[in-house]
Short mmCIF file of C-alpha atoms in Angstrom, two decimals:
data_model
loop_
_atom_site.label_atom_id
_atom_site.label_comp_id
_atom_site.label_asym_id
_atom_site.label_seq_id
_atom_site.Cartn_x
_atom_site.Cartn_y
_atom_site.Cartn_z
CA UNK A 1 93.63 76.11 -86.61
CA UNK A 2 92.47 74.85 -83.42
CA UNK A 3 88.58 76.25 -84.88
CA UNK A 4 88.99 73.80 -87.59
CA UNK A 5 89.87 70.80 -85.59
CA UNK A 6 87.45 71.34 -83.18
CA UNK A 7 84.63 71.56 -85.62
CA UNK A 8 86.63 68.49 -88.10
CA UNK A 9 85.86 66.88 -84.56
CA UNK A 10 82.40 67.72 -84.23
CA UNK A 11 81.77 66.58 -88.43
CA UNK A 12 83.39 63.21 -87.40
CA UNK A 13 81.08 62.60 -84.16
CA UNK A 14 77.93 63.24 -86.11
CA UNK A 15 78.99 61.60 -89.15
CA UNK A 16 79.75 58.29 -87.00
CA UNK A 17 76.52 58.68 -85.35
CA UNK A 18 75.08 58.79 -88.53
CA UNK A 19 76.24 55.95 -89.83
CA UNK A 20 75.41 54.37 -86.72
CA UNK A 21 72.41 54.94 -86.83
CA UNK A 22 71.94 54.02 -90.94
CA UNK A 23 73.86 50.56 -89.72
CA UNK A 24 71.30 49.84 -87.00
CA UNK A 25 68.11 50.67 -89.30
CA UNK A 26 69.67 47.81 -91.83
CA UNK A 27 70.02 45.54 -89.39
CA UNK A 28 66.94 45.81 -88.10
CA UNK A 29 65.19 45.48 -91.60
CA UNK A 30 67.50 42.66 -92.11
CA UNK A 31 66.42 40.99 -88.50
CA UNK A 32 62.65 41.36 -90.02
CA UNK A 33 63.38 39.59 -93.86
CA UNK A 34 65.35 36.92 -91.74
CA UNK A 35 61.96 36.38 -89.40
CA UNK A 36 59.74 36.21 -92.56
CA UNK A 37 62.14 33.81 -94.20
CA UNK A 38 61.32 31.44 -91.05
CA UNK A 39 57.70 32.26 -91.89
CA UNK A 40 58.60 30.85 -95.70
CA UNK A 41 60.25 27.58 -94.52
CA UNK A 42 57.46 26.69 -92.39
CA UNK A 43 54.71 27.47 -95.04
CA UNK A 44 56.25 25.42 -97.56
CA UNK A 45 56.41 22.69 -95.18
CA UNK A 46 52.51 23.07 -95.03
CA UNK A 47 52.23 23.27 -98.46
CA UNK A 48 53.43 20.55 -98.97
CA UNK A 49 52.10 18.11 -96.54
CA UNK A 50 48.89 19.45 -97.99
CA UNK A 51 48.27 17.35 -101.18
CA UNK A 52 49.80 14.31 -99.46
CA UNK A 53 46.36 15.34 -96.87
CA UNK A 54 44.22 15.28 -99.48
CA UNK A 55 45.51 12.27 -101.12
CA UNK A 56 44.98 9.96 -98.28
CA UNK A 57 41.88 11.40 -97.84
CA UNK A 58 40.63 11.20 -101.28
CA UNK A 59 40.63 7.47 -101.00
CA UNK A 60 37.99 7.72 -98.20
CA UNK A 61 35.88 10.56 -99.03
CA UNK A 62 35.59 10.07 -102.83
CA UNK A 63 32.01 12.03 -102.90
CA UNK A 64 33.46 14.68 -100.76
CA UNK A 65 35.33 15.79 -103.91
CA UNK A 66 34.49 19.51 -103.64
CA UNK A 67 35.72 19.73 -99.93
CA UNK A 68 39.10 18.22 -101.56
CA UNK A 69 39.32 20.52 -104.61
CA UNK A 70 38.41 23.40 -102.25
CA UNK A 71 41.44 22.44 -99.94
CA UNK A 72 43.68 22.31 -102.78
CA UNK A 73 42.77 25.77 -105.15
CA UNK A 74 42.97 27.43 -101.18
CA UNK A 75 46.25 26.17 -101.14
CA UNK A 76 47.64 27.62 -104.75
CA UNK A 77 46.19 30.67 -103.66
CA UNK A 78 47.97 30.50 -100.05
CA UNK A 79 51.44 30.06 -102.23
CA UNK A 80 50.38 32.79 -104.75
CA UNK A 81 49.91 35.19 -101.32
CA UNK A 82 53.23 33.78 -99.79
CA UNK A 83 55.06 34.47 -103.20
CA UNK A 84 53.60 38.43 -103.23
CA UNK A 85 54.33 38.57 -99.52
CA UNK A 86 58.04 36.84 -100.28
CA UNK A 87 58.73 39.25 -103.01
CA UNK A 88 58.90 42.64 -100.58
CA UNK A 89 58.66 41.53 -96.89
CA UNK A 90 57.31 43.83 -94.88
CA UNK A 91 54.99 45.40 -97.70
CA UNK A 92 51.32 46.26 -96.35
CA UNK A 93 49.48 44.83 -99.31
CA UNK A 94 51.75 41.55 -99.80
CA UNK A 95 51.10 41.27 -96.20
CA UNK A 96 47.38 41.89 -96.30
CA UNK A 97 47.45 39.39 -99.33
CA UNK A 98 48.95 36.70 -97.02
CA UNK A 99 47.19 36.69 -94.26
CA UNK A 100 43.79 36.72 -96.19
CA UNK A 101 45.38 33.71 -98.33
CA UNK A 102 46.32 32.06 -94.73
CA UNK A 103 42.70 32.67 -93.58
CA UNK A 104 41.11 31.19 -96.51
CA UNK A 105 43.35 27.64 -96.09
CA UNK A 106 42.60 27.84 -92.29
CA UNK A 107 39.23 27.81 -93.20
CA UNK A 108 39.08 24.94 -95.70
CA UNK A 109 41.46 22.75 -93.93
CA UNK A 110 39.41 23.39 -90.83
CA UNK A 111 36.22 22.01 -92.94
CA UNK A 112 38.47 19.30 -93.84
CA UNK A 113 39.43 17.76 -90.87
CA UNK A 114 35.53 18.34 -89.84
CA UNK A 115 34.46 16.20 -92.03
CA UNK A 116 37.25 13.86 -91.90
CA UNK A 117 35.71 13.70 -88.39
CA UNK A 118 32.94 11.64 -90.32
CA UNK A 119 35.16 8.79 -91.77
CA UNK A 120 36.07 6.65 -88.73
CA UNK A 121 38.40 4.66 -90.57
CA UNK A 122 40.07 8.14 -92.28
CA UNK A 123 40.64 8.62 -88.62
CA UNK A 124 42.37 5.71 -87.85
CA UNK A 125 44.53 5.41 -91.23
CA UNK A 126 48.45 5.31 -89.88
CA UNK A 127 48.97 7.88 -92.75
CA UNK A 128 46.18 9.89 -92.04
CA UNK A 129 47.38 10.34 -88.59
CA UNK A 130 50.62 10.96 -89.12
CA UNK A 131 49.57 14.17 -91.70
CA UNK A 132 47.50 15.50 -88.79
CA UNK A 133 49.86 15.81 -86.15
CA UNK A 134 53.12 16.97 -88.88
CA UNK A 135 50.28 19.85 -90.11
CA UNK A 136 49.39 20.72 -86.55
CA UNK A 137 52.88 20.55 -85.39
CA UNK A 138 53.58 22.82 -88.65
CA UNK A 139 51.17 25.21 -87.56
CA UNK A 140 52.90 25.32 -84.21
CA UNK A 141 55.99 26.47 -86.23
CA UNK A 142 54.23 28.99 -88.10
CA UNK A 143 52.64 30.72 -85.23
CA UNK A 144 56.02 30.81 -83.22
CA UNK A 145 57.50 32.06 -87.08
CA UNK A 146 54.66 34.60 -87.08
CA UNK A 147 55.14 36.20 -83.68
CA UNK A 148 59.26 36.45 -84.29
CA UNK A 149 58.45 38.29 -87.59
CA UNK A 150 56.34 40.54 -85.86
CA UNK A 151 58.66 41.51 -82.56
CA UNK A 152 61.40 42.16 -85.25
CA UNK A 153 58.95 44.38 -87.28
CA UNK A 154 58.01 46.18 -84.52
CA UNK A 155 61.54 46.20 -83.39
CA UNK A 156 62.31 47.98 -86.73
CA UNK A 157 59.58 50.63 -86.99
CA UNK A 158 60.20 51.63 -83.39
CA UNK A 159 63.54 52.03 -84.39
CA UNK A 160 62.97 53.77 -87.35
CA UNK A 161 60.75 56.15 -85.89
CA UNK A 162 62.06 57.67 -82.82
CA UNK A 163 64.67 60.94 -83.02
CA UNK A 164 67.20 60.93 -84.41
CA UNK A 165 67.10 57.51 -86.23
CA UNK A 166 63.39 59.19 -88.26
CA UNK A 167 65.50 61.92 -89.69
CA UNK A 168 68.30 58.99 -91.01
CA UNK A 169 65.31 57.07 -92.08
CA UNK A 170 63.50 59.68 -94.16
CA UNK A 171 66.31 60.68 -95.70
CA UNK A 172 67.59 56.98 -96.90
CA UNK A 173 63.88 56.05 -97.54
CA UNK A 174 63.58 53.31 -95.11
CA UNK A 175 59.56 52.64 -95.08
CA UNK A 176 57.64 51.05 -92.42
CA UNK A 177 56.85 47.15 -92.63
CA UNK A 178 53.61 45.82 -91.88
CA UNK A 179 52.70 42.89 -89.27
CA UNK A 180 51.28 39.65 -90.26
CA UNK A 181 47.93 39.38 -88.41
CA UNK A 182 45.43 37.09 -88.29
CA UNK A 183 42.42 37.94 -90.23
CA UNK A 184 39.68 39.28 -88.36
CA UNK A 185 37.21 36.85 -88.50
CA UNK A 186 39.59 34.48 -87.70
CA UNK A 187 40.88 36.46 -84.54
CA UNK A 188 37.32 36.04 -82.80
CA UNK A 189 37.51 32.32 -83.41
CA UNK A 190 40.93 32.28 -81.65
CA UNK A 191 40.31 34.51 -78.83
CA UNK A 192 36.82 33.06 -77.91
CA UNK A 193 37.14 30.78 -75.17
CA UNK A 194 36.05 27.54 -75.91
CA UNK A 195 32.60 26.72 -74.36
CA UNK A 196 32.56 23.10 -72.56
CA UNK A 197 28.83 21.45 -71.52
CA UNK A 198 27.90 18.15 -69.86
#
């Protein structure tokens, strides 16, 4: 009798560290699809400050109508990558698909406000002004959105694969989540350090 207790004990111990260890791999992936959500709200901001960009724009650079077009089919595309990415955070090719959507509207929004540059009175529109600083103050958001998402990803793939928790997680099929990174080429432009002449 006192055999069967002691290993009724022992089944209960590991069976609570089990599920201990199942209920801290959930809320881990959980901590990860909460960061990307943040990563959601703010790109949907941008989204949508983007046409009303391009519309105040359009009335002063009315033959720089590809620029404009460009800036908008980048930004269908950014949503189409946001929507892949939305449907299975953490997924390595709806990631992949996002940040190369992200880099593409970088790009053509970067072109934009270069040649926006051009227009001095597109630079001193009220409206104009306003858009620039809500879409750089929404790109603030995003980066600070990106960089939670990707502490809690690591957060979770550390945790899922040390021992003990990688046996729990093999078993229950908890897969790894990817980062969101900033494309490559775009990493060089962000890292170099900016070169200043007189």
């Amino acid at each position: 009798m006192l055999i069967l207790l002691v290993f009724l004990g022992v089944f209960v111990v590991i069976a609570g560290w089990g599920i201990g260890l199942y209920n801290g791999l959930i809320r881990a992936r959980n901590a990860y699809r909460n960061a990307f959500a943040q990563i959601d709200v703010q790109l949907q901001r941008r989204f949508d400050l983007i046409p009303n960009l391009v519309e105040t724009a359009k009335a002063y650079m009315g033959h720089e109508r590809q620029t404009l077009e460009a800036v908008i089919a980048a930004r269908n595309a950014a949503q189409a990558g946001l929507a892949a990415a939305k449907a299975d955070p953490g997924d390595a090719a709806g990631m992949a698909q996002l940040a190369a959507s992200q880099g593409q509207l970088n790009g053509v929004l970067g072109r934009l406000m270069a040649v926006a540059e051009a227009y001095p009175d597109l630079k001193a529109n009220q409206n104009m002004m306003q858009l620039s600083e809500e879409l750089g103050s929404t790109e603030n958001k995003v980066a600070f959105a990106r960089q939670a998402y990707n502490d809690a990803v690591m957060s979770y793939n550390n945790q899922r694969e040390v021992f003990p928790a990688s046996v729990v997680a093999n078993a229950f099929n908890f897969s790894p989540a990817a980062l969101l990174d900033i494309p490559a080429d775009k990493q060089a432009q962000v890292r170099e350090a900016p070169k200043v002449q007189f």
